[in-house]
Coordinates of C-alpha atoms in Angstrom, one line a residue:
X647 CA 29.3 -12.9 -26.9
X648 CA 28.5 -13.6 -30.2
X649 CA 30.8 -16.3 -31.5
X650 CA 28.5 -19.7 -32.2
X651 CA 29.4 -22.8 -31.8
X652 CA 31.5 -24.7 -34.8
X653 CA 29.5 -28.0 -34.5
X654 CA 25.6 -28.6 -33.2
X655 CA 25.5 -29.7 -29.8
X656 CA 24.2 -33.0 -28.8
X657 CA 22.2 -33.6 -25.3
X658 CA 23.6 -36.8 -23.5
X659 CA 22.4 -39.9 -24.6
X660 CA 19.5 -40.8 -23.1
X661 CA 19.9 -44.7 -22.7
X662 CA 23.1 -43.9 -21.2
X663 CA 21.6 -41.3 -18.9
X664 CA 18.6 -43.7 -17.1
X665 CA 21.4 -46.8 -17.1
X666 CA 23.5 -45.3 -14.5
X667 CA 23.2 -42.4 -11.6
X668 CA 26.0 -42.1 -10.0
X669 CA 25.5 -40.8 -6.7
X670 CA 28.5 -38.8 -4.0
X671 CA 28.5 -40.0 -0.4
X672 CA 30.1 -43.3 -2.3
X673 CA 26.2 -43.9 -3.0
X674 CA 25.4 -46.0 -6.2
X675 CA 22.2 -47.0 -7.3
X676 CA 19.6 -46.4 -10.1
X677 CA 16.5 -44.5 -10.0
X678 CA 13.6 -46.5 -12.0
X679 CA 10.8 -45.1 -11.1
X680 CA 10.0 -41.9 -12.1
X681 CA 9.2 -39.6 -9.1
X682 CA 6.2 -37.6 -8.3
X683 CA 6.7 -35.9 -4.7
X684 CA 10.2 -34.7 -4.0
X685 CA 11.7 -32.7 -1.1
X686 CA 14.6 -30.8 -1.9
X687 CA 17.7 -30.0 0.5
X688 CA 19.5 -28.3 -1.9
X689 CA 18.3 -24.5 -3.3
X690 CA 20.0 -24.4 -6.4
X691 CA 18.1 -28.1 -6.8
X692 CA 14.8 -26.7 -6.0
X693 CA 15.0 -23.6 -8.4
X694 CA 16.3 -26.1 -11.1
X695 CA 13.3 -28.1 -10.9
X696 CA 11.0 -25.5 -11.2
X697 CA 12.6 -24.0 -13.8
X698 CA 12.1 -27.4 -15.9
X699 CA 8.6 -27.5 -15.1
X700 CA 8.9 -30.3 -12.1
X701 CA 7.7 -27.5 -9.3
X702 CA 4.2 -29.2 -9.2
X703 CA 6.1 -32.2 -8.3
X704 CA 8.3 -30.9 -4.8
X705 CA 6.5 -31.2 -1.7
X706 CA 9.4 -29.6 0.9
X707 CA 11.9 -27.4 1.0
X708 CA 14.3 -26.2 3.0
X709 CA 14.4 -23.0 4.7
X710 CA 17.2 -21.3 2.4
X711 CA 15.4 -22.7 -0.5
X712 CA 14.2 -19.3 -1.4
X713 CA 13.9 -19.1 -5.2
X714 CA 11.8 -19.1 -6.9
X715 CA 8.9 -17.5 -4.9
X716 CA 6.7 -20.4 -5.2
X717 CA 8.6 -22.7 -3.3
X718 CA 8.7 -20.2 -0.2
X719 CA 5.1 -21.3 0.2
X720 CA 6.0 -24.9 0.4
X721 CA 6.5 -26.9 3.5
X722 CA 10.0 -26.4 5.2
X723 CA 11.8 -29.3 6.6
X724 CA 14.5 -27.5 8.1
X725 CA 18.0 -26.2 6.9
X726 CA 20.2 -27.7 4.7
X727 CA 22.6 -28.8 7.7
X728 CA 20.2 -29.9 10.0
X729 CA 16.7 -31.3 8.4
X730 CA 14.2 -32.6 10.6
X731 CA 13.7 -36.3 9.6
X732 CA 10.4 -36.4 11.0
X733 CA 9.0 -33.5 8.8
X734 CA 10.4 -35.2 6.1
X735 CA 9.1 -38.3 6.4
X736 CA 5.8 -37.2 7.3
X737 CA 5.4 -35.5 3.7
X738 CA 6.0 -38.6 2.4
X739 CA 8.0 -38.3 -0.4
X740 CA 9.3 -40.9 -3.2
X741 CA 12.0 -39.1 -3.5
X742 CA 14.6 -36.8 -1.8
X743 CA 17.2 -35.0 -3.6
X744 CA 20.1 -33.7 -1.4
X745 CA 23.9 -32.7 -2.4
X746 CA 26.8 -33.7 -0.8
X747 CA 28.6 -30.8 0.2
X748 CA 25.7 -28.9 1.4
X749 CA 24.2 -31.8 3.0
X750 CA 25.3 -33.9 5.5
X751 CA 25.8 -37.8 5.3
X752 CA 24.4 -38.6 8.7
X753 CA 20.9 -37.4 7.4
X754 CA 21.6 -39.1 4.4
X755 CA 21.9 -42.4 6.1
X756 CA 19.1 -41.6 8.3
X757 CA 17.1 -41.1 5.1
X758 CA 18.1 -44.1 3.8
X759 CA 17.3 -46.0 6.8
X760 CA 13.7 -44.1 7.2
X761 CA 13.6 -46.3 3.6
X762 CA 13.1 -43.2 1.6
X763 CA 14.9 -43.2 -1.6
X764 CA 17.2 -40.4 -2.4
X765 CA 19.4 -38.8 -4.9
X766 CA 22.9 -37.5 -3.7
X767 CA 24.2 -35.2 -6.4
X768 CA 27.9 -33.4 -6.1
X769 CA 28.7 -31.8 -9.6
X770 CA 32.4 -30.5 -9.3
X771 CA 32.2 -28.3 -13.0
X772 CA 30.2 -26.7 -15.0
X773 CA 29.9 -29.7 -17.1
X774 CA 28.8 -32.0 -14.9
X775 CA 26.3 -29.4 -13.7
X776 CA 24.7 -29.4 -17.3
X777 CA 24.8 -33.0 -17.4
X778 CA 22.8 -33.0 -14.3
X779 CA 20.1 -31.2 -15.6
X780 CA 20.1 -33.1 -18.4
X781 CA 19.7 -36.2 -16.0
X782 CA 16.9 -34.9 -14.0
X783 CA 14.7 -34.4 -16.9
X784 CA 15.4 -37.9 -18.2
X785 CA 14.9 -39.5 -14.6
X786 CA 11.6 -36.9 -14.2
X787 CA 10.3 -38.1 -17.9
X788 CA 10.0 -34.5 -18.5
X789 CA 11.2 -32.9 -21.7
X790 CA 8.8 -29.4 -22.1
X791 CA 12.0 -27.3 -20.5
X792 CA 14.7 -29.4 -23.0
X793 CA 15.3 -25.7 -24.8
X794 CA 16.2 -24.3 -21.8
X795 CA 19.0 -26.9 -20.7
X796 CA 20.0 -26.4 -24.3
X797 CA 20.7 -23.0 -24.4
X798 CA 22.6 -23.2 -21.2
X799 CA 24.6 -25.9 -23.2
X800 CA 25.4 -24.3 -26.0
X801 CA 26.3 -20.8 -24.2
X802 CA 28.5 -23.0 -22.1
X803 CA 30.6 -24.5 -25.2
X804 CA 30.6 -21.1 -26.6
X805 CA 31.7 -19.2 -23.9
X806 CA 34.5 -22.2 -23.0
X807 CA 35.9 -22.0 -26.4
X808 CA 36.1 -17.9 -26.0
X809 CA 38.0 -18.9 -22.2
X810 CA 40.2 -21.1 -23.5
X811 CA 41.5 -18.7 -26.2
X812 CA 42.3 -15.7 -24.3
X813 CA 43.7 -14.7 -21.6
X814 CA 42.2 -15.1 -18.0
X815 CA 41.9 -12.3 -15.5
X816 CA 43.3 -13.4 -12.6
X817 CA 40.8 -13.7 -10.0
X818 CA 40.5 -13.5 -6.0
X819 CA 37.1 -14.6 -4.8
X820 CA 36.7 -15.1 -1.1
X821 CA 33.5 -17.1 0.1
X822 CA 34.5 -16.2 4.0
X823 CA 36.2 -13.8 6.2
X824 CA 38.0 -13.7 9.9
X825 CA 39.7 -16.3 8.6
X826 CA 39.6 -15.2 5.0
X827 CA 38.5 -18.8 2.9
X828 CA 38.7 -19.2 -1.0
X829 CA 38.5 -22.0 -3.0
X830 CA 40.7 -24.2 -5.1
X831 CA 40.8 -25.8 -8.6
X832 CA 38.8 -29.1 -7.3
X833 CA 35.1 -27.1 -7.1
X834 CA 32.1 -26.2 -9.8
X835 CA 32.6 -22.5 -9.0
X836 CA 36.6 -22.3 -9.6
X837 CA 35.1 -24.2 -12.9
X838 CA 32.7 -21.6 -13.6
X839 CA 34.8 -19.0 -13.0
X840 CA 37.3 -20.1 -15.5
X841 CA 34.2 -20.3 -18.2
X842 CA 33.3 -17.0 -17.4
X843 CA 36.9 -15.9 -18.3
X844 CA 38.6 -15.5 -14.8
X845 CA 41.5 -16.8 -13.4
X846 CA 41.3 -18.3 -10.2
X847 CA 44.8 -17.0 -8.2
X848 CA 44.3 -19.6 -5.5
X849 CA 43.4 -22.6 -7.7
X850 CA 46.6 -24.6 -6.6
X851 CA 46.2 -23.6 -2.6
X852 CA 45.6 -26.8 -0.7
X853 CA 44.0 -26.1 2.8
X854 CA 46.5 -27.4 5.6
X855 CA 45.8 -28.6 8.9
X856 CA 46.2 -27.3 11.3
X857 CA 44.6 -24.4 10.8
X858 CA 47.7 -22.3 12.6
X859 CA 49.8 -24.0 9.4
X860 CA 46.9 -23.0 6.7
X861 CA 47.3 -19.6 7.9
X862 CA 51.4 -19.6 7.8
X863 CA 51.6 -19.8 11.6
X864 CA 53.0 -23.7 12.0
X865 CA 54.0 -26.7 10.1
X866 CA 51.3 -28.3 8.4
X867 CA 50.9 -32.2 8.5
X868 CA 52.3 -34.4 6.0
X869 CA 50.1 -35.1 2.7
X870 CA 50.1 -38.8 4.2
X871 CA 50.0 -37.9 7.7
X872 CA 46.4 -40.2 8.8
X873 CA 44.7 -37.1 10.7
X874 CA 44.5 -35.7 7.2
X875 CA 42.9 -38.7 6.1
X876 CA 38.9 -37.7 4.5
X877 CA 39.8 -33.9 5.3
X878 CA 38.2 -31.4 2.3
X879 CA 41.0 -29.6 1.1
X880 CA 39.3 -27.5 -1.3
X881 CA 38.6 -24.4 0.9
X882 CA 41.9 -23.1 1.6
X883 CA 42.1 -20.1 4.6
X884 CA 44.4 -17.6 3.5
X885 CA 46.0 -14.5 4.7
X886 CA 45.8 -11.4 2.3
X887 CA 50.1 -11.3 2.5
X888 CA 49.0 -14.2 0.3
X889 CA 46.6 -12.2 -2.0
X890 CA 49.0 -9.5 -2.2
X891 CA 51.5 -12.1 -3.5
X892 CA 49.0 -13.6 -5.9
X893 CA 48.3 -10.4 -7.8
X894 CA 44.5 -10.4 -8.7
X895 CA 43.4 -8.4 -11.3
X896 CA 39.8 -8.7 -9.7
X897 CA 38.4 -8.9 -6.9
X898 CA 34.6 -10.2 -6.4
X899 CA 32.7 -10.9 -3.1
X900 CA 30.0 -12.8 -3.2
X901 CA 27.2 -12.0 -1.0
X902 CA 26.9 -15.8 0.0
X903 CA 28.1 -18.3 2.2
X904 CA 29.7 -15.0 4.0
X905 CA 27.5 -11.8 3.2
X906 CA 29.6 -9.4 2.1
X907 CA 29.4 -6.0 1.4
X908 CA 31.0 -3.1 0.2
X909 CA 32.5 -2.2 3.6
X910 CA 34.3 -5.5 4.1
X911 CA 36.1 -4.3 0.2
X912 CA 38.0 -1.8 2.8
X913 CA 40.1 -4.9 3.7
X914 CA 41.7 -4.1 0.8
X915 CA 43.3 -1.0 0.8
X916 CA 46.9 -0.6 1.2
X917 CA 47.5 -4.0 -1.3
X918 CA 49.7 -3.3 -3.9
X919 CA 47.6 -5.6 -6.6
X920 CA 45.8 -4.6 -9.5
X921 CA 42.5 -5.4 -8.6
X922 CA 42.9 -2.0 -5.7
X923 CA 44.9 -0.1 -8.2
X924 CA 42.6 -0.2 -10.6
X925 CA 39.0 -0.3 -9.1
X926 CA 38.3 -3.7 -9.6
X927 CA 36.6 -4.7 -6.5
X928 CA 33.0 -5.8 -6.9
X929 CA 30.0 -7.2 -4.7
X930 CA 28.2 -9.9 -6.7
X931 CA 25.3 -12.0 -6.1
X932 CA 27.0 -15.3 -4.3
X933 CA 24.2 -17.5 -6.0
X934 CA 26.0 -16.7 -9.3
X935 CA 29.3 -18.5 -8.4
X936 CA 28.7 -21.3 -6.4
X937 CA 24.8 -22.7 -7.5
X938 CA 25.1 -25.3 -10.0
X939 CA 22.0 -26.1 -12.2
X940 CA 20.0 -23.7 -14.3
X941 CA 21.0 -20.9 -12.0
X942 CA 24.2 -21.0 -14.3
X943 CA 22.2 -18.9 -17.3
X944 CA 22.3 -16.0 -14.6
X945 CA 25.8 -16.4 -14.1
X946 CA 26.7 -16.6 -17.8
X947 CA 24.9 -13.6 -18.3
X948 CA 26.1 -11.2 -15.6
X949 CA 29.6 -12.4 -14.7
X950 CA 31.5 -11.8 -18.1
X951 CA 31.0 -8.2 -18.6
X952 CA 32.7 -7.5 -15.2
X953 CA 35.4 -9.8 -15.6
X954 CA 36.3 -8.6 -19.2
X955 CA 36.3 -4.7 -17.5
X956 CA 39.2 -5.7 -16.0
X957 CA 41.0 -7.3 -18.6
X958 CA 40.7 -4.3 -20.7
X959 CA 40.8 -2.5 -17.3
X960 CA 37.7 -0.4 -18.9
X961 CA 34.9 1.0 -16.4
X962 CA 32.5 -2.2 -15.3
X963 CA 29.1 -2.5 -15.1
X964 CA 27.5 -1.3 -11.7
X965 CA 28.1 -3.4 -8.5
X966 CA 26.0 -6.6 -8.9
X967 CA 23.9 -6.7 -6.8
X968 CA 21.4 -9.5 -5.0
X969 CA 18.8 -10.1 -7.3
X970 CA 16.5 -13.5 -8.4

């Protein structure tokens, strides 16, 4: 892409940045100290701060945190769903930085108790991904890797301004199978999607409850019905009578939460959509769609070229594979 941006790009403001951290969980509270041994739940967290020059500063990991290689050498304190407390804790650590939909609250609170301080992050766009990073430098007093957040900025607002004046290709992108599960217009990667210049087809698809009515088999339960009350809607299960009737022109599935391959593209055949017609069904690296924070270069690097193949409904790069 070569179009540049109209205007120069301004970071967040700094004072406005250490004044406030607002934190998911319904957590608020600042962060004035600066913090020199973290322990990250979160991977895309962990790559992120090594990748602005804080890696000398984590102290544990989780075991999925797996890039980049140096932090598979750290201490692991369990998995994102299930951290051992104890581990944690005897690490000792100023700081622990977890996310809210990959983390769980009880541990949280139990972190909280234990009197460790910690930083609960859920960025639900690519923007608020970039303003992230921006944070953590700011809260970490470290600016050596500012070009980097930078560039990710300004290939952002770039590639935005290129999204929002052309057409999308409209997208199917399953992140589970047996029941099939997508997600809707509420999440970073339907977000990222869009920036990449993809459509999401399910980005209006509320998940139902139960999950006979999410799947078209009973009536679902009113929209103020209290046993809906705190339930995630955002990850719809669907059937693929609904992805025939959405018409994607692609289809990509990622090789992470569910780990698919080019077998489960089978599923497809026999749908009378666009995507199968026309060969646009493509494994990519699952780390690409759904990690927030610097992991995003990768994604605006990789995802547009296969995503603009079939808009022009040209021959697309080789299947992406997993790759750092």
């Amino acid at each position: 892409m070569t179009e540049s941006p109209s205007e120069p790009l301004q970071p967040l403001d700094e004072a406005e940045l250490r004044a406030r951290h607002t934190h998911a969980y319904d957590y608020s509270h600042a962060i004035d100290f600066v913090p020199q041994r973290v322990v990250s739940l979160v991977p895309s967290l962990t790559e992120s701060l090594f990748e602005l020059n804080l890696g000398q500063r984590v102290v544990g990991v989780t075991d999925y945190c797996i890039y980049p290689e140096a932090a598979r050498a750290l201490p692991k304190v369990g998995g994102t769903k299930n951290p051992d407390i104890e581990k944690i804790k005897a690490l000792a650590p100023d700081l622990v930085m977890l996310n809210s939909e990959e983390n769980r609250r009880e541990d949280a609170d139990a972190l909280q108790a234990a009197g460790i301080p910690i930083w609960v992050t859920q960025p639900n766009s690519v923007r608020e991904a970039i303003e992230l990073l921006w944070e953590i430098m700011e809260v970490f007093e470290e600016a050596s890797m500012v070009h980097r957040v930078r560039l990710i900025e300004i290939t952002y607002e770039t590639m935005r301004r290129y999204a929002e004046q052309n057409p999308p290709v409209r997208a199917f992108v399953p992140i589970w199978r047996d029941p099939w599960m997508t997600f809707n217009a509420q999440t970073f990667a339907h977000d990222l999607l869009f920036t990449c210049g993809a459509l999401n087809v399910f980005a209006a698809r509320e998940r139902q409850f139960p999950l006979a009515a999410d799947l078209g088999k009973a009536e679902p339960l009113a929209a103020d019905d209290p046993r809906r009350a705190g339930r995630d809607t955002r990850y719809p299960r669907i059937t693929l009578e609904e992805v025939e009737a959405a018409q994607p022109e692609i289809i990509l599935l990622p090789t992470e939460p569910y780990a698919f391959s080019e077998a489960d593209a089978l599923a497809f055949d026999g749908l009378d959509v666009p995507a199968v017609r026309n060969g646009h069904i493509y494994i990519v690296e699952g780390s690409w769609i759904t990690w927030h924070g610097t992991r995003m270069a990768r994604a605006f690097r990789h995802l547009p070229p296969v995503i603009a193949a079939a808009r022009d409904n040209a021959e697309a790069p080789p299947l992406i594979l997993p790759q750092g």
